[in-house]
Every structure is written in structure tokens, then in C-alpha cells.
Coordinates of C-alpha atoms and ligand atoms in Angstrom, one line a residue:
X197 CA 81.9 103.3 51.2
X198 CA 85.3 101.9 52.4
X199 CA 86.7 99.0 50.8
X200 CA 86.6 95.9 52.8
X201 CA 90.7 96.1 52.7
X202 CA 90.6 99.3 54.3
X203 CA 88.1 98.8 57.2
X204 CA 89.8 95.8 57.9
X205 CA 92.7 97.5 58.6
X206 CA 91.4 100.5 60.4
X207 CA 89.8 97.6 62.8
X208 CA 93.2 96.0 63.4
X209 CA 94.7 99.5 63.9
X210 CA 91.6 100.3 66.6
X211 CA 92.3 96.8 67.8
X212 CA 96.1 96.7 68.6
X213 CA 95.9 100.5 70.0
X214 CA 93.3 100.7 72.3
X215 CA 91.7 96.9 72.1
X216 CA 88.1 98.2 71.0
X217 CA 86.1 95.8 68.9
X218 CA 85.1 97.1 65.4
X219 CA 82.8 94.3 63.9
X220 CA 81.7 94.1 60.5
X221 CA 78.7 96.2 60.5
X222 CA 80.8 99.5 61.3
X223 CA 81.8 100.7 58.3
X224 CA 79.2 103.6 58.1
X225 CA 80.7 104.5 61.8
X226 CA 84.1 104.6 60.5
X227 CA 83.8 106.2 57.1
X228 CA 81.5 109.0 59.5
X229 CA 84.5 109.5 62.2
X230 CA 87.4 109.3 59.4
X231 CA 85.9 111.3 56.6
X232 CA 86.6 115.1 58.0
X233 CA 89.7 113.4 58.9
X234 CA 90.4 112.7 55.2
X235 CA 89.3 116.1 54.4
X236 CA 91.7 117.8 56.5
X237 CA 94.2 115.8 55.3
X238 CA 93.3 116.9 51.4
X239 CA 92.4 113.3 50.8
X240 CA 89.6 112.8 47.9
X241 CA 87.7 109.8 50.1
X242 CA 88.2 107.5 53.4
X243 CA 90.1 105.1 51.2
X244 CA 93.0 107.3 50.5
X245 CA 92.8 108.8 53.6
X246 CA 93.8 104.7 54.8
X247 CA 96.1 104.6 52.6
X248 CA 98.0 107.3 54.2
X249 CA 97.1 106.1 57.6
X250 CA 99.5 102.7 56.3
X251 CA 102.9 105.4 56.3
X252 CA 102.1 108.4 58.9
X253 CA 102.2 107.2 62.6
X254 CA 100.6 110.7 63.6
X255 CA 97.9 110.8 61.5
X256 CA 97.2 107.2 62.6
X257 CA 97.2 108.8 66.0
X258 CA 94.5 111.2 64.9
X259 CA 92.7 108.5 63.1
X260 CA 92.0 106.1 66.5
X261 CA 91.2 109.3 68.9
X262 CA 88.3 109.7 66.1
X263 CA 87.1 106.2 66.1
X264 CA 86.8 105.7 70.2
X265 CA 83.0 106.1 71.1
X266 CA 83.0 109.2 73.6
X267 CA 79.1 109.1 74.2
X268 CA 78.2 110.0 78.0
X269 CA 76.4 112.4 79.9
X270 CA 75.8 113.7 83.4
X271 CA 74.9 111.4 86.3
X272 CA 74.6 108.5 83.9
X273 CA 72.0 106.4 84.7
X274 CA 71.2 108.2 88.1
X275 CA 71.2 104.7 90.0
X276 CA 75.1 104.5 90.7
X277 CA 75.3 108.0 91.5
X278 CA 73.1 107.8 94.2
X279 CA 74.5 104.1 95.4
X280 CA 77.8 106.5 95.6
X281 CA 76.2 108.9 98.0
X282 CA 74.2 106.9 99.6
X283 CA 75.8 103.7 100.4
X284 CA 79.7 104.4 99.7
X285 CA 80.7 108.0 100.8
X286 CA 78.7 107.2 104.1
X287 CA 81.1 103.8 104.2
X288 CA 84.1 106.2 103.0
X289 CA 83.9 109.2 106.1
X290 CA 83.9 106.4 108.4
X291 CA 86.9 104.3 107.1
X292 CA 89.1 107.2 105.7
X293 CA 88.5 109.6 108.5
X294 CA 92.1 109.4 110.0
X295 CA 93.2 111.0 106.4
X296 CA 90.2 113.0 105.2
X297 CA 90.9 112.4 101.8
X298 CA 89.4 110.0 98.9
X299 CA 90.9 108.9 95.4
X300 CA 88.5 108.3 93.0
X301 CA 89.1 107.0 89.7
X302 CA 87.2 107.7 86.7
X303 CA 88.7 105.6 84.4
X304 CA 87.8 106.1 80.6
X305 CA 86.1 109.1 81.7
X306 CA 85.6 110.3 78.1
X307 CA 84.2 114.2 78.1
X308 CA 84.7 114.5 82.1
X309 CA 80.6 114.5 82.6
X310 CA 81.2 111.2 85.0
X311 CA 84.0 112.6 86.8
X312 CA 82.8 116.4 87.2
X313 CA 79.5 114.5 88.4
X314 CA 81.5 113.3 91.1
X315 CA 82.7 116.1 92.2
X316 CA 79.4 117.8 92.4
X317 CA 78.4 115.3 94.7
X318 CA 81.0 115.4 96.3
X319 CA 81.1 119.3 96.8
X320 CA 77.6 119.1 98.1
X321 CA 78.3 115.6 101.0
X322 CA 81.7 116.2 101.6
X323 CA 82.1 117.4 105.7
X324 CA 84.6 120.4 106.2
X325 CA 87.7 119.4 106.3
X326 CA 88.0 116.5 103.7
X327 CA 89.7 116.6 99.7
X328 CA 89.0 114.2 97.2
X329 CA 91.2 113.9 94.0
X330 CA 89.0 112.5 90.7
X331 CA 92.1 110.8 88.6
X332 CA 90.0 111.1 85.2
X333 CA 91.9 108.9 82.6
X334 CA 91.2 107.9 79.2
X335 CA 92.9 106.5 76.0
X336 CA 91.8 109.1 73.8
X337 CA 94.1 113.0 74.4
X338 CA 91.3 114.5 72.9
X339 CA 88.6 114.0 75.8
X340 CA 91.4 114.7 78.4
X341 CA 91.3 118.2 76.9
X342 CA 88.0 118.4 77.1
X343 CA 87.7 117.5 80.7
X344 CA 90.9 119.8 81.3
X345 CA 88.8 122.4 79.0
X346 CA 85.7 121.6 81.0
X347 CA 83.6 123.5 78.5
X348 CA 80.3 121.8 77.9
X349 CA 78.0 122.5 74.6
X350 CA 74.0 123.5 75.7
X351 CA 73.2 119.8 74.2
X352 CA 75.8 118.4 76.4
X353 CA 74.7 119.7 79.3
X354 CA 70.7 119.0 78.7
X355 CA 71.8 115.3 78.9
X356 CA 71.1 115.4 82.3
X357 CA 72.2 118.3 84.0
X358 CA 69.3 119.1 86.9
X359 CA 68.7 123.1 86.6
X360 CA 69.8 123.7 90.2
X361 CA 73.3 122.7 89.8
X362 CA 74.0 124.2 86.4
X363 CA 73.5 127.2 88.3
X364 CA 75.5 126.0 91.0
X365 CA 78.6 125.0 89.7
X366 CA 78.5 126.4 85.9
X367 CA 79.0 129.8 84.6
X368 CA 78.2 130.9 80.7
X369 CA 81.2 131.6 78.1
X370 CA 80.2 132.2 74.9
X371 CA 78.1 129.9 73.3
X372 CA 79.3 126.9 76.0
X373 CA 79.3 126.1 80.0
X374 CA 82.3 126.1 81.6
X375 CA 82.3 124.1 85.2
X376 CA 83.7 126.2 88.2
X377 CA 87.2 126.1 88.8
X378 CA 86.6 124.6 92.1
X379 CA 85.3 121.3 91.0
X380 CA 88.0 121.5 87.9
X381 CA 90.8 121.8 91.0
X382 CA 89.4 118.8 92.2
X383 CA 90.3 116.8 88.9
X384 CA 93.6 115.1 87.3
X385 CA 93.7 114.0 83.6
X386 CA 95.8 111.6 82.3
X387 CA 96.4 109.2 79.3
X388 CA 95.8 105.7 80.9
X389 CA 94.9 102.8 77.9
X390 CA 93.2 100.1 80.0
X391 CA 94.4 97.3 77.6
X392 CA 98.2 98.1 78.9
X393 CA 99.8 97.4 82.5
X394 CA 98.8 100.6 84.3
X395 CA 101.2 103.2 85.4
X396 CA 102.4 103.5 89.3
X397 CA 99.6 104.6 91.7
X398 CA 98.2 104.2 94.9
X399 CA 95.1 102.4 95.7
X400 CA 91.6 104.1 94.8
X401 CA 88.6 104.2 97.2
X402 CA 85.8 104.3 94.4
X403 CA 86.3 103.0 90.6
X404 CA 83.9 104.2 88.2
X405 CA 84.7 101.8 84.8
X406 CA 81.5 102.1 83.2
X407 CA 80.5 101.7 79.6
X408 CA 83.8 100.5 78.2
X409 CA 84.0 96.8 79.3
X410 CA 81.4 96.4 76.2
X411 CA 83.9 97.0 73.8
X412 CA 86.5 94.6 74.4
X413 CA 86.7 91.3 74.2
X414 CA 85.7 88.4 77.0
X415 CA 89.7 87.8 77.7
X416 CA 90.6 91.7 77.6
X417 CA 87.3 92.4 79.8
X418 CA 89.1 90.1 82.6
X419 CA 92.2 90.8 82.2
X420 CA 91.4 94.8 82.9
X421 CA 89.0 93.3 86.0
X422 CA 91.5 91.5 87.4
X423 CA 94.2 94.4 86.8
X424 CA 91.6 96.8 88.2
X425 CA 91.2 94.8 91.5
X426 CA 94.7 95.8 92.9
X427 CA 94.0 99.4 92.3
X428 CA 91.1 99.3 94.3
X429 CA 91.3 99.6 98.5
X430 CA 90.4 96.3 100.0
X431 CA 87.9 97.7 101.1
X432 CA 86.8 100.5 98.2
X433 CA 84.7 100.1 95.5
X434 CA 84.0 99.2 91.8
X435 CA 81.1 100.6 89.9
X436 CA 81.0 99.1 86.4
X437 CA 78.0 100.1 83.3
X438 CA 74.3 99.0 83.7
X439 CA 75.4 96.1 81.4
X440 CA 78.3 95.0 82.3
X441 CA 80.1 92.7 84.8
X442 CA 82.2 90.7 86.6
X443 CA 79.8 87.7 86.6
X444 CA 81.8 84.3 85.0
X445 CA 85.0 86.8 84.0
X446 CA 86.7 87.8 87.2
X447 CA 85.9 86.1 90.8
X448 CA 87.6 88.3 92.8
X449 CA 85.2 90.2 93.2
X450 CA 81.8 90.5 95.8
X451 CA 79.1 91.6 94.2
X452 CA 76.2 93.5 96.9
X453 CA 73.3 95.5 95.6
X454 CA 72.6 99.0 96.6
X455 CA 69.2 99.9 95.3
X456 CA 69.4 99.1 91.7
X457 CA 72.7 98.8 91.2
X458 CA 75.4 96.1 92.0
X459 CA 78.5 97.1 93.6
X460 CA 81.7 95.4 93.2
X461 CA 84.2 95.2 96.2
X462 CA 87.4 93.1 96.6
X463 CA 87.1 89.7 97.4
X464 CA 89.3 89.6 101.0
X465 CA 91.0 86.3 99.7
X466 CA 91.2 87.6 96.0
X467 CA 94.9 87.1 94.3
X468 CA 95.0 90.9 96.1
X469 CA 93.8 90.8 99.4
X470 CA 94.1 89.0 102.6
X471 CA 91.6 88.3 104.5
X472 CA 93.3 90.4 107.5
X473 CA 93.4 93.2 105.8
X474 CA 89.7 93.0 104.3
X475 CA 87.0 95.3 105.7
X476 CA 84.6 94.2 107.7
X477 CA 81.1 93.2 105.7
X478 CA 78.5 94.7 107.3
X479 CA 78.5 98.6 106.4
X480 CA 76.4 100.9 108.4
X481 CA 75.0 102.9 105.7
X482 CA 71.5 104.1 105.4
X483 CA 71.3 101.7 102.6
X484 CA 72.1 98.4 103.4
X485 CA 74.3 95.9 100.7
X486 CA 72.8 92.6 99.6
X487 CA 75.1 90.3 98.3
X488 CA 74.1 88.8 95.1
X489 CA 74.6 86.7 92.3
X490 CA 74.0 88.8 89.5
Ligands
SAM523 C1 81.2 105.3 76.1 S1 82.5 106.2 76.8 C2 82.1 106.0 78.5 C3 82.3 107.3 79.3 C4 81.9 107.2 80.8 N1 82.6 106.3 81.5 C5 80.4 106.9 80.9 O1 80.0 105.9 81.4 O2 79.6 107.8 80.5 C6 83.9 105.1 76.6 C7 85.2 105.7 76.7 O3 86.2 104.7 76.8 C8 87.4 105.2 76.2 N2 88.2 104.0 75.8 C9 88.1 103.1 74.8 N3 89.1 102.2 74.8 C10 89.9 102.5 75.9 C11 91.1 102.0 76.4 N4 91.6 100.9 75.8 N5 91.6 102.6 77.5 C12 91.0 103.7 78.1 N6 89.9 104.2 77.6 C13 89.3 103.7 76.5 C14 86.9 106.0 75.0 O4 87.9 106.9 74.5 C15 85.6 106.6 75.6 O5 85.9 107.9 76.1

């Protein structure tokens, strides 16, 4: 197993590049990512393999694309997905109808199953007429080749792929599923690390930043909220992981609950907004918003 040295240094690497937490506890997880590293590199065990991680900038490159946790799968969680078409495209056609247009942000979008998810939806609600652009970003260049790739394994796509729309919108290559080239047209890639000041772009109607709050720390989780709030349309929205939140880290945000998930918009008189430009509150949506506390 990897000396104590070692992992403590591959958890300060991990740290400094992409602020993930790597706890004590890990080592398995780290000796199981680096080890075909190691191998590839002709390196006997992990703790060489460190050893030349200390000297070779590239390989230390390769080293924390390995360690990032990539797990995902289509229409995580099913509850946000449908608060999207439900409650927030409905919103969305009615604000953004002088343009037609939406920017979505998928941010830490890992393989691309949360952002080519999107576009299905989107392919199938979307009135004639209207384009929507999913910015997919991620710290890790290997899943932005993947989503670019947009080759899925069969295991990949039985995490939650409903039959009808793997028929739809995927056609067989070999042993994997590539997604049509009409949802792919609809997506951007690019290498955004969410612990960094982000690079020029507009606002975004719809954030989806799920599942990587967890691995940061309390002060880097609010510093990303807070950054993320001025990428977000005063009157877009924030979707964040079924355990995590804006609750005691960032109050610039509303929280309302559509169904079973919360949604987190703007607050008008966040360090962001102005209450002028806010939208209004009450959304005429089939589902209706509750604000709540949690
Ligand atoms: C568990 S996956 C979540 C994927 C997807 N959002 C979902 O909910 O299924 C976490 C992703 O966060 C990315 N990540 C980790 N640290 C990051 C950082 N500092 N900036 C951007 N992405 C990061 C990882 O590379 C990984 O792809």
C-alpha cells in the first residue's frame, strides 16, 4: 500500500490542482486510480510512481485527471430533470422568447450523461424555432473527450437510459453507443476548474453543479456559490446534487421547491442583482415553486 509520505502528497497535489478533498481513508482509492498509471510509466509500485510524480509536471497532470471521481449516469436522480421540464423550461419560453435561445451550463459535467440528458429533453420540449447551447465544463481533459467522443459503454448507458430514447437519439458503433450528432451540435466542452476565477462568459439561464460541492471544503463550497451566482440570469436557475446546498454557505440565493427538489435562483438584492432587474416571483408553471428553508 502507499506510504503515508506519498499519499500525503498526492492529497496536496489533488488539493492545490483541483481543490478536491482526499481524507485519510483513501488510500485504497488512490493506489486503485494511480497504479495502471505506474504501470504505464514502467514504475515497480504506486510509491515510485510518486516519486516521479515529485519531478514530471505532465505525468502529474495525468496523475490528478485519474484521481477526480467521474461517477454519473443519465438523468441522475430523475427529480431535477423533471423540475427542469416542468417548472423551468416552461418559466424559460416565456422570459427568453424575444431571443429563442437558452445557455445552459453543465458545469463539472464529468462523462457528458448530465449534459447530453439535457439536450434530450430539450430536443423533445423545445418549440420550433428555439437553440439551446449546453456549455459542458469540467477540470478533468479526459471526460471533455469523452463528452466530445460521446461514445457510451452498454454499462454506461444501463445507468438509466429509458429504452425509448436510446433508440431515439443513439446509434450502435462497435461494441459502444454513440449519441446522434444532433444533440452532440448542441454541446460545447471546455476545461473550466471551479476552484479558479472563471473565464469570460455571459450569463446562464439553467446551472446544473451537482455532485461536486461534496468534495470541497465548506470555504471553497461558497466561494464557487457565490462565484456561480453572477453567472447565473437574475432570473435563471441553479440546480445543485440531492445533498448538497446553499443552506448557511451562500445567502444569495432563494431557495423554492419544485416537487422534490429545491431550486436555487438569485436573490434580487444578492451582491449580483438589483432588485429592478429581478424577475418577478410568481412563475406560471404547471408546477408551482414553494419557497423554503431547506
Ligand atoms: C461525481 S462527478 C459529477 C458529474 C455530474 N455533475 C453528475 O452529477 O452526475 C464530479 C465531477 O467533478 C469534476 N471536478 C472535480 N473537481 C473539479 C473542479 N475543481 N472543477 C471542475 N470540475 C471538477 C470531476 O472531474 C468529475 O467529473
Amino acid at each position: 500500500m502507499i506510504s503515508e509520505a506519498n499519499f500525503s502528497f498526492v492529497a496536496d497535489l489533488l488539493r492545490r490542482e483541483t481543490a478536491m478533498l482526499c481524507e485519510t481513508g483513501k488510500e485504497y482509492l488512490v493506489e486503485a486510480r494511480l497504479l495502471p498509471l505506474a504501470r504505464a510509466a514502467g514504475d515497480a509500485d504506486v510509491d515510485r510512481y510518486v516519486d516521479r510524480l515529485r519531478t514530471d509536471a505532465a505525468e502529474r497532470a495525468r496523475a490528478v485527471d485519474a484521481l477526480t471521481i467521474n461517477e454519473t449516469s443519465w438523468f441522475r436522480d430523475l427529480a431535477p430533470y423533471q423540475a427542469f421540464t416542468e417548472v423551468m423550461l416552461p418559466h424559460l419560453l416565456q422570459t427568453r422568447a424575444h431571443r429563442r435561445h437558452l445557455d445552459i451550463w453543465s458545469a463539472a459535467c464529468s462523462s457528458g450523461q448530465e449534459a447530453y440528458s439535457l439536450c434530450m429533453l430539450l430536443d423533445e420540449n423545445l418549440p420550433a424555432g428555439w437553440t439551446a447551447t449546453i456549455h459542458a465544463t469540467d477540470v478533468s481533459p479526459s471526460m471533455l473527450e469523452r463528452v466530445q467522443a460521446g461514445r457510451y459503454s452498454q454499462v454506461e448507458m444501463n445507468r438509466g437510459m429509458p429504452a425509448t430514447r436510446l433508440v431515439s437519439y443513439f446509434t450502435r458503433v462497435g461494441n459502444e453507443w454513440e449519441v446522434a450528432a444532433k444533440l452532440r451540435s448542441m454541446v460545447t466542452t471546455k476545461q473550466v476548474n471551479l476552484a479558479l476565477p472563471f473565464p469570460p462568459s455571459a450569463t446562464y439561464d439553467v446551472v446544473f453543479l451537482r455532485n461536486v460541492l461534496i468534495y470541497f471544503d465548506l470555504d471553497t463550497k461558497r466561494d464557487i456559490l457565490r462565484r456561480v451566482n453572477a453567472r447565473v440570469a437574475r432570473d435563471g436557475f441553479l440546480l445543485l446534487g440531492s445533498t448538497e446546498t446553499t443552506l448557511d454557505l451562500d445567502d444569495s440565493w432563494v431557495r423554492e421547491t419544485a416537487g422534490r427538489v429545491v431550486i436555487h435562483r438569485p436573490r434580487p438584492d444578492g451582491p449580483h442583482g438589483t432588485a429592478a432587474a429581478a424577475a418577478p416571483r410568481a412563475i406560471t408553471t404547471p408546477t408551482t415553486l414553494t419557497a423554503t428553508g431547506a
